[in-house]
Structure formats: C-alpha cells, structure tokens
C-alpha cells in the first residue's frame, strides 16, 4: 500500500512539473520571453573554456582591384579554401586558407555557370570537392578548382535560402515577402537532388501563420532567421513563434520565441509586409549557435540587444548594447557588432555566419571599414599587430573560431 501511495505521489509530481512547463511554454517547449529581459545588463562573452584558438585571415586585394570584395552575401570554408559570394556583380571569389586570391569562379552573366540573379547562399560537400551556389532559379555546381559542372533548375519552387550536406540532403526555405496562401508556397522542406537533376521531396512544413491574428491571404512569409546546428539547421520566421529544427529525422519544434504582449497593430507587423519596423516590435535581426549556446541579436524601440540561451540549463542572459540601428547601418554593414564579447584574445567581437558542428569551426567576416570604426570607438581590446593599422579600404578579414 505504501509503495502504491509513493508511486501515485511521484506520478502526481511528474504531472505537475509537466503542467508547469506547458503553462510557461504553451506547448511544453522551452521559451525565451524577450521582453522580460529588456532591462538586464548581463555580461555575455565567450572565453578559452569554449574556444581553443582564433585565426584572422585577411582576404587579398590585388593591385588591379579585381578582387575587391564588396558586401559579402555568404561564405563557405573548407580545409583548403575560403569561398566568398558577393552581392555586387554576383561574383564568387576563391581564396586559400591564408587569404591569397586564387580565382573568380563565377559572376553576373548569361554564360554557362554564370548568375542571372544574385546568389543567395553557398556551401560545399563535406569533402570540399564540390561547391554549390543557390539562388531563386536553381543551384549551380562547380568543382573545387572552379570548373562549372552542371546546373539544377527548380521548376516548382521559388527559394530564398538553401543549404545542404552536398546534394543528398538540402534544406530549402520558400521565398520571403511572399503570401503563404499561394499555390507555389511550400514553406520549409528538405530535398534530395539526383545525378540526373531530378529531385525527391523528403519533408515539408507549410502551416505557418495564425488566422486569429491575420488572415492567411494577408500573411507574408518574411524575416526568417536561419542557422547551423548539430542536428542540421534551425529556422524561425516572423509569422510563427517557434524555432524549428530541420534534420534528416524531420522538422520539429525546438524553442518558443515569445515576443511578449503586443497591440493588434504591432502583431500585424510580424505577419504582413511593412516598409519599416514598428518600434515596439521585438525584431530578431540575426542568430547563431555554438556547442553550448544559441545567441540572438534583436532590436526593440530602436535599441540593439544581445541575448544568450544556454541549451543544457536553459539559462538566459541579455544585454542592451550601446548601438542603434542607424549607426549599425552606417558603419557596420557586415554586422559584426553588436557581438559577443571576445575573452579569448580580446580581438574582434564574435558574431559568425556559419558553424560546422563536425569540425567545430565557426567563420565570420568583418570589413576593413568596420574594423577601423571599432578601433576608433575603442571596441577592440586587442588585435594582432598587422590588424592594428588594417586599411579601412582593405578587403574583409575572415575570423575562424575553433571551438573545443
């Protein structure tokens, strides 16, 4: 009888704990209540307990300026090379791991392998033998030596972002700023591209939006945040409060991003296209993930914040930065700042574009102009001697972080 009573008590406790989680998260998921942390002044940093060492790689700028890198749309890192996809002229530059220029792989044009519209993303296979450049039209495949191999056209999908593990497992995100009730809208999905350029659909998720807030006919798929994770990728979009994990096992909810109470007018900003951002929105500007944490950069009422979420303990830290959207727009087009305080070597603030969980390496780019601006603002505690006078008009510097 005592054993039975003890079992009942344990079951009751477990039920109560589950109920509490459900009340906090709404669906039993952990959540981040952003507005509850706006007044916090926590220190958010990464030190030697997480990062073994950091490489700073300046990308070569040749005398003829043919290798001048403007705005970096995306980049990919292999054991031997750095591939840089630029917004201007749709170029892809290939550098070695020391930053020496090798070749220009493709550019804007109508020839074989050239880009008719801006490339959005670039990735490689795991061995680094092939490079994949994706835009709305399709995927162009190149060898590691820059030779064009083939083009894959998407007949039925219009895509904003695509990343993959080679072509056997490719994650694709539907075109942003598109109404989600249109027949061509596919949401997020994973696909396999075959040697004959045919494509197999592996998983799809289309049910975004909330008709209690905005009708589906007015709901726009916009302001998505996409990042690498150990399982595959994570993705969140403004008309849904869930951060999803996309993996070979499926598409599953991982974390609730609670933007807090908002007026009906503000809510509509998350669901409909607007030419500006309402000052009372929690606008997620970017996110990145490390082995231990997920970091979010957001602004609210024209102020920038950095928030960290520890995956194992669910501990949340938040810090309002001294930056505004305007000075970020004017001086830091690569958005290295606001970043995570660098306690490894006191160098550049840490905010990377990609993290490779297999190699445990993350990569970020910072323009020469941004480095000069941060030096003047006293935002960099320490830099290698050769970076202390790095020219403002110089090519970007690629930071490579080796996590433990």
Coordinates of C-alpha atoms in Angstrom, one line a residue:
X1 CA 0.0 0.0 0.0
X2 CA 2.9 2.4 0.9
X3 CA 4.6 1.5 -2.4
X4 CA 1.4 2.3 -4.3
X5 CA 0.9 5.6 -2.5
X6 CA 4.5 6.6 -3.2
X7 CA 4.1 5.7 -6.9
X8 CA 0.9 7.8 -7.1
X9 CA 2.7 10.8 -5.4
X10 CA 5.6 10.5 -7.9
X11 CA 3.2 10.4 -10.9
X12 CA 1.4 13.4 -9.5
X13 CA 4.6 15.4 -9.1
X14 CA 5.6 14.5 -12.7
X15 CA 2.2 15.6 -13.9
X16 CA 2.5 18.9 -12.1
X17 CA 6.0 19.6 -13.5
X18 CA 4.8 18.8 -17.0
X19 CA 1.8 21.1 -16.4
X20 CA 4.1 24.0 -15.3
X21 CA 6.3 23.6 -18.4
X22 CA 3.2 23.6 -20.6
X23 CA 2.0 26.8 -18.9
X24 CA 5.3 28.5 -19.4
X25 CA 5.9 27.4 -22.9
X26 CA 2.4 27.0 -24.2
X27 CA 3.3 23.6 -25.8
X28 CA 5.7 22.2 -23.3
X29 CA 8.7 23.7 -25.2
X30 CA 11.3 25.9 -23.5
X31 CA 10.7 29.5 -24.3
X32 CA 12.5 32.8 -24.4
X33 CA 10.4 35.7 -23.2
X34 CA 12.4 38.5 -24.8
X35 CA 10.6 41.5 -23.3
X36 CA 11.1 40.2 -19.7
X37 CA 14.9 40.7 -20.2
X38 CA 15.0 44.2 -21.7
X39 CA 16.3 45.8 -18.6
X40 CA 19.0 43.2 -17.9
X41 CA 22.7 44.2 -18.1
X42 CA 24.3 40.7 -18.1
X43 CA 27.8 40.1 -19.4
X44 CA 27.7 37.9 -22.5
X45 CA 31.1 36.6 -23.5
X46 CA 33.0 33.6 -25.0
X47 CA 36.3 32.6 -23.5
X48 CA 39.0 30.0 -23.6
X49 CA 36.7 27.4 -21.9
X50 CA 34.8 27.3 -25.2
X51 CA 37.3 28.3 -28.0
X52 CA 40.7 26.8 -28.4
X53 CA 42.1 29.5 -30.8
X54 CA 41.1 32.0 -33.4
X55 CA 42.6 32.6 -36.8
X56 CA 42.3 36.0 -38.6
X57 CA 42.6 35.8 -42.3
X58 CA 42.8 39.0 -44.4
X59 CA 41.5 38.4 -47.9
X60 CA 44.0 39.6 -50.6
X61 CA 43.2 42.7 -52.5
X62 CA 45.2 42.7 -55.8
X63 CA 46.6 45.9 -57.3
X64 CA 44.1 45.9 -60.1
X65 CA 41.2 45.8 -57.6
X66 CA 39.7 42.8 -59.5
X67 CA 39.5 41.0 -56.1
X68 CA 37.8 43.9 -54.3
X69 CA 35.1 42.3 -52.1
X70 CA 32.0 44.4 -51.5
X71 CA 29.1 43.2 -49.4
X72 CA 29.5 39.5 -48.6
X73 CA 26.3 37.7 -49.2
X74 CA 27.6 34.4 -47.9
X75 CA 30.8 32.4 -47.5
X76 CA 32.0 28.8 -47.2
X77 CA 35.0 27.3 -45.6
X78 CA 36.8 24.1 -46.4
X79 CA 40.2 22.7 -45.2
X80 CA 41.9 24.3 -48.1
X81 CA 39.8 27.2 -49.3
X82 CA 37.5 30.2 -48.5
X83 CA 34.7 30.9 -51.0
X84 CA 33.1 34.3 -50.9
X85 CA 29.8 35.1 -52.5
X86 CA 29.4 38.8 -53.1
X87 CA 26.3 40.9 -53.7
X88 CA 27.9 43.2 -56.2
X89 CA 28.1 41.6 -59.7
X90 CA 27.1 38.3 -58.2
X91 CA 30.8 37.2 -58.0
X92 CA 32.2 34.2 -56.2
X93 CA 35.9 34.6 -55.2
X94 CA 38.1 31.6 -54.2
X95 CA 40.9 32.3 -51.7
X96 CA 43.2 29.8 -49.9
X97 CA 43.1 29.4 -46.1
X98 CA 45.8 32.1 -45.8
X99 CA 43.6 34.6 -47.8
X100 CA 45.6 34.5 -51.0
X101 CA 43.4 35.1 -54.1
X102 CA 43.2 32.0 -56.4
X103 CA 40.4 32.7 -58.9
X104 CA 37.0 34.2 -59.6
X105 CA 34.6 31.2 -60.1
X106 CA 31.5 33.0 -61.4
X107 CA 30.0 36.4 -61.9
X108 CA 26.8 38.0 -63.3
X109 CA 26.0 37.0 -66.9
X110 CA 24.2 34.6 -69.2
X111 CA 27.0 32.2 -69.9
X112 CA 27.4 28.6 -68.6
X113 CA 27.6 28.7 -64.8
X114 CA 27.1 32.5 -64.6
X115 CA 24.4 34.0 -62.4
X116 CA 21.4 35.8 -63.9
X117 CA 20.3 36.9 -60.5
X118 CA 22.0 37.4 -57.2
X119 CA 23.3 34.2 -55.5
X120 CA 21.8 33.9 -52.0
X121 CA 23.8 31.0 -50.4
X122 CA 26.9 29.0 -51.0
X123 CA 28.0 25.6 -49.5
X124 CA 30.2 22.7 -50.3
X125 CA 30.1 18.9 -49.9
X126 CA 31.7 17.5 -46.7
X127 CA 34.9 16.7 -48.6
X128 CA 35.1 20.1 -50.2
X129 CA 35.2 18.7 -53.7
X130 CA 32.2 20.5 -55.0
X131 CA 30.8 24.0 -54.5
X132 CA 27.1 24.8 -54.7
X133 CA 25.7 28.3 -55.4
X134 CA 22.0 28.7 -54.9
X135 CA 19.6 31.5 -55.9
X136 CA 15.9 31.6 -56.8
X137 CA 16.5 30.0 -60.2
X138 CA 18.3 26.9 -59.1
X139 CA 21.7 25.5 -58.0
X140 CA 25.0 25.8 -59.9
X141 CA 27.6 23.1 -59.2
X142 CA 31.3 23.7 -59.5
X143 CA 34.4 21.7 -58.8
X144 CA 36.9 22.8 -56.1
X145 CA 39.1 24.1 -59.0
X146 CA 36.3 26.4 -60.1
X147 CA 35.1 24.4 -63.2
X148 CA 31.4 24.6 -63.9
X149 CA 29.9 21.1 -63.8
X150 CA 26.1 21.4 -64.1
X151 CA 23.0 23.5 -63.3
X152 CA 19.9 22.3 -61.5
X153 CA 16.7 24.2 -62.2
X154 CA 13.8 24.3 -59.7
X155 CA 10.6 24.1 -61.7
X156 CA 8.1 24.2 -58.9
X157 CA 9.7 26.1 -56.1
X158 CA 10.8 29.7 -55.6
X159 CA 13.5 29.6 -52.9
X160 CA 15.2 32.3 -50.8
X161 CA 17.7 30.2 -48.8
X162 CA 19.2 26.7 -49.4
X163 CA 21.9 24.8 -47.6
X164 CA 22.8 21.2 -47.6
X165 CA 25.1 18.3 -46.9
X166 CA 26.2 18.0 -50.5
X167 CA 23.1 17.5 -52.7
X168 CA 21.8 14.3 -50.9
X169 CA 20.1 16.4 -48.2
X170 CA 19.3 20.0 -49.0
X171 CA 17.2 22.3 -46.8
X172 CA 15.3 25.0 -48.7
X173 CA 13.3 28.0 -47.5
X174 CA 10.4 29.5 -49.5
X175 CA 10.8 33.0 -51.0
X176 CA 10.5 35.7 -48.4
X177 CA 8.0 38.5 -48.7
X178 CA 5.6 36.1 -50.5
X179 CA 2.0 35.4 -49.3
X180 CA 1.8 32.0 -47.8
X181 CA -1.6 31.1 -49.2
X182 CA -0.3 31.0 -52.8
X183 CA -0.2 27.6 -54.5
X184 CA 3.6 27.9 -55.1
X185 CA 4.3 28.4 -51.3
X186 CA 6.0 25.4 -49.9
X187 CA 7.3 26.7 -46.5
X188 CA 10.4 24.9 -45.4
X189 CA 11.5 21.5 -46.7
X190 CA 14.3 19.1 -47.3
X191 CA 15.1 17.6 -50.7
X192 CA 17.5 15.2 -52.5
X193 CA 18.9 16.2 -55.9
X194 CA 19.9 13.2 -58.0
X195 CA 22.6 12.9 -60.7
X196 CA 20.0 13.3 -63.5
X197 CA 18.9 16.6 -61.9
X198 CA 15.6 15.1 -60.7
X199 CA 14.5 16.0 -57.2
X200 CA 12.9 14.0 -54.4
X201 CA 10.9 15.7 -51.7
X202 CA 11.8 14.4 -48.2
X203 CA 9.9 16.6 -45.8
X204 CA 7.7 19.7 -46.0
X205 CA 6.2 22.1 -43.5
X206 CA 3.7 24.7 -44.8
X207 CA 1.4 25.5 -41.9
X208 CA 2.7 28.9 -40.9
X209 CA 0.6 31.9 -39.7
X210 CA -2.2 32.4 -37.2
X211 CA -5.6 33.3 -38.7
X212 CA -6.7 34.7 -35.3
X213 CA -4.2 37.5 -35.8
X214 CA -4.1 38.0 -39.6
X215 CA -6.0 36.1 -42.4
X216 CA -3.7 33.8 -44.4
X217 CA -4.5 35.9 -47.5
X218 CA -2.6 38.7 -45.9
X219 CA 0.1 36.7 -44.0
X220 CA 3.5 37.2 -45.5
X221 CA 6.5 34.8 -45.1
X222 CA 9.2 37.2 -44.0
X223 CA 12.1 38.0 -41.6
X224 CA 13.3 34.4 -41.4
X225 CA 16.3 33.5 -39.3
X226 CA 18.4 30.5 -40.4
X227 CA 21.4 29.0 -38.6
X228 CA 23.5 25.8 -38.4
X229 CA 23.1 23.4 -35.6
X230 CA 24.4 19.9 -34.6
X231 CA 21.2 18.2 -35.9
X232 CA 21.1 20.1 -39.2
X233 CA 19.6 23.6 -39.3
X234 CA 17.3 25.8 -37.3
X235 CA 14.8 28.2 -38.7
X236 CA 12.3 30.8 -37.4
X237 CA 10.0 33.2 -39.3
X238 CA 8.1 36.2 -38.0
X239 CA 4.6 34.8 -38.5
X240 CA 5.4 31.9 -36.2
X241 CA 6.8 32.0 -32.7
X242 CA 8.6 28.6 -33.0
X243 CA 12.3 28.0 -33.7
X244 CA 12.3 24.7 -35.7
X245 CA 15.0 22.1 -36.0
X246 CA 15.4 20.7 -39.6
X247 CA 17.2 17.4 -39.6
X248 CA 17.2 14.1 -41.6
X249 CA 14.8 12.9 -39.0
X250 CA 12.2 15.5 -39.8
X251 CA 11.1 19.1 -39.0
X252 CA 10.3 19.6 -35.3
X253 CA 9.7 22.5 -32.9
X254 CA 12.7 23.2 -30.6
X255 CA 12.1 26.5 -28.8
X256 CA 9.4 29.2 -28.4
X257 CA 10.5 32.7 -29.2
X258 CA 8.0 34.7 -27.1
X259 CA 7.9 38.3 -28.2
X260 CA 5.7 39.3 -25.3
X261 CA 2.4 41.3 -25.2
X262 CA 1.8 43.5 -28.2
X263 CA -1.0 45.6 -29.5
X264 CA -3.0 44.4 -32.5
X265 CA -1.2 46.9 -34.7
X266 CA 2.2 45.6 -33.6
X267 CA 1.1 42.0 -34.1
X268 CA 0.2 42.7 -37.7
X269 CA 3.8 43.9 -38.3
X270 CA 5.0 40.3 -37.7
X271 CA 2.6 38.9 -40.3
X272 CA 2.3 41.5 -43.0
X273 CA 4.8 43.3 -45.2
X274 CA 5.7 46.7 -43.9
X275 CA 8.3 49.1 -45.2
X276 CA 9.6 49.8 -41.7
X277 CA 9.8 48.2 -38.3
X278 CA 7.5 49.2 -35.5
X279 CA 9.4 50.4 -32.5
X280 CA 7.5 48.1 -30.2
X281 CA 8.4 45.0 -32.2
X282 CA 10.9 42.5 -31.0
X283 CA 12.7 42.3 -34.3
X284 CA 15.1 39.3 -34.5
X285 CA 17.9 40.6 -36.6
X286 CA 20.2 37.5 -36.5
X287 CA 21.0 34.4 -34.6
X288 CA 23.9 31.9 -34.4
X289 CA 24.6 28.7 -32.4
X290 CA 27.6 27.2 -30.7
X291 CA 28.1 23.8 -29.0
X292 CA 26.7 25.3 -25.8
X293 CA 24.5 28.3 -26.6
X294 CA 22.2 30.0 -29.1
X295 CA 22.7 33.7 -29.4
X296 CA 20.1 36.1 -30.6
X297 CA 20.6 39.7 -31.8
X298 CA 17.4 41.8 -31.8
X299 CA 16.3 45.3 -31.5
X300 CA 13.3 46.9 -29.7
X301 CA 12.4 50.5 -29.6
X302 CA 15.4 51.3 -31.8
X303 CA 17.9 49.7 -29.3
X304 CA 20.0 46.7 -30.1
X305 CA 20.2 43.7 -27.6
X306 CA 22.2 40.5 -27.5
X307 CA 20.6 37.5 -25.7
X308 CA 22.2 34.1 -25.0
X309 CA 20.3 30.9 -24.3
X310 CA 22.2 28.0 -22.8
X311 CA 20.9 24.9 -24.3
X312 CA 21.6 22.5 -21.4
X313 CA 20.4 24.6 -18.5
X314 CA 18.0 26.9 -20.4
X315 CA 19.7 29.9 -18.7
X316 CA 19.0 33.2 -20.4
X317 CA 21.3 36.3 -20.3
X318 CA 20.6 39.6 -22.0
X319 CA 22.4 42.9 -22.5
X320 CA 21.3 46.1 -24.1
X321 CA 24.1 47.4 -26.3
X322 CA 25.1 51.0 -27.0
X323 CA 24.3 50.6 -30.7
X324 CA 21.3 51.8 -32.6
X325 CA 20.0 50.5 -35.9
X326 CA 21.2 53.6 -37.7
X327 CA 24.8 53.6 -36.6
X328 CA 24.9 49.8 -37.4
X329 CA 23.6 50.6 -40.9
X330 CA 26.0 53.4 -41.5
X331 CA 29.2 51.9 -40.1
X332 CA 28.9 48.1 -39.8
X333 CA 27.4 46.7 -43.0
X334 CA 28.8 43.3 -42.2
X335 CA 27.0 43.4 -38.8
X336 CA 30.0 42.1 -36.7
X337 CA 28.6 44.4 -34.0
X338 CA 26.9 44.2 -31.7
X339 CA 28.5 40.9 -31.0
X340 CA 29.6 38.6 -28.2
X341 CA 32.5 39.9 -26.0
X342 CA 35.7 38.1 -27.0
X343 CA 37.6 37.0 -23.9
X344 CA 39.7 34.5 -25.9
X345 CA 42.2 37.1 -27.2
X346 CA 40.3 40.5 -26.8
X347 CA 40.1 40.7 -30.6
X348 CA 37.0 41.2 -32.8
X349 CA 33.6 40.8 -31.2
X350 CA 32.3 37.3 -32.0
X351 CA 29.3 37.0 -34.4
X352 CA 29.7 34.4 -37.0
X353 CA 27.8 33.4 -40.2
X354 CA 28.2 29.6 -40.0
X355 CA 29.2 26.9 -37.5
X356 CA 30.2 23.4 -38.7
X357 CA 29.4 21.0 -35.9
X358 CA 31.5 18.2 -37.4
X359 CA 34.7 20.2 -37.4
X360 CA 33.5 22.5 -34.5
X361 CA 34.7 25.6 -36.5
X362 CA 32.8 28.8 -37.0
X363 CA 33.5 31.6 -39.5
X364 CA 32.7 35.3 -39.7
X365 CA 33.7 38.2 -41.9
X366 CA 34.4 41.8 -41.0
X367 CA 35.1 44.6 -43.4
X368 CA 38.1 46.9 -43.2
X369 CA 35.8 49.8 -42.6
X370 CA 34.1 48.1 -39.7
X371 CA 37.5 47.2 -38.1
X372 CA 38.6 50.9 -38.4
X373 CA 35.3 52.1 -36.9
X374 CA 35.6 49.6 -34.0
X375 CA 39.2 50.8 -33.3
X376 CA 38.1 54.4 -33.2
X377 CA 35.2 53.5 -30.8
X378 CA 37.5 51.6 -28.5
X379 CA 35.5 48.4 -29.0
X380 CA 38.5 46.1 -29.6
X381 CA 40.7 45.4 -26.6
X382 CA 43.5 43.7 -28.6
X383 CA 44.4 42.9 -32.2
X384 CA 47.4 41.3 -33.8
X385 CA 49.9 44.0 -34.8
X386 CA 49.2 43.6 -38.5
X387 CA 45.5 44.4 -37.9
X388 CA 46.1 47.5 -35.8
X389 CA 46.6 49.6 -38.9
X390 CA 44.5 47.5 -41.2
X391 CA 43.3 49.9 -44.0
X392 CA 39.7 51.0 -44.0
X393 CA 39.5 50.3 -47.7
X394 CA 41.0 46.8 -47.4
X395 CA 39.2 43.6 -48.2
X396 CA 37.3 41.9 -45.4
X397 CA 39.0 39.9 -42.7
X398 CA 37.7 36.3 -42.1
X399 CA 37.8 35.2 -38.5
X400 CA 37.9 31.4 -38.0
X401 CA 36.9 30.1 -34.5
X402 CA 38.0 26.7 -33.4
X403 CA 35.6 25.5 -30.6
X404 CA 36.6 22.9 -28.1

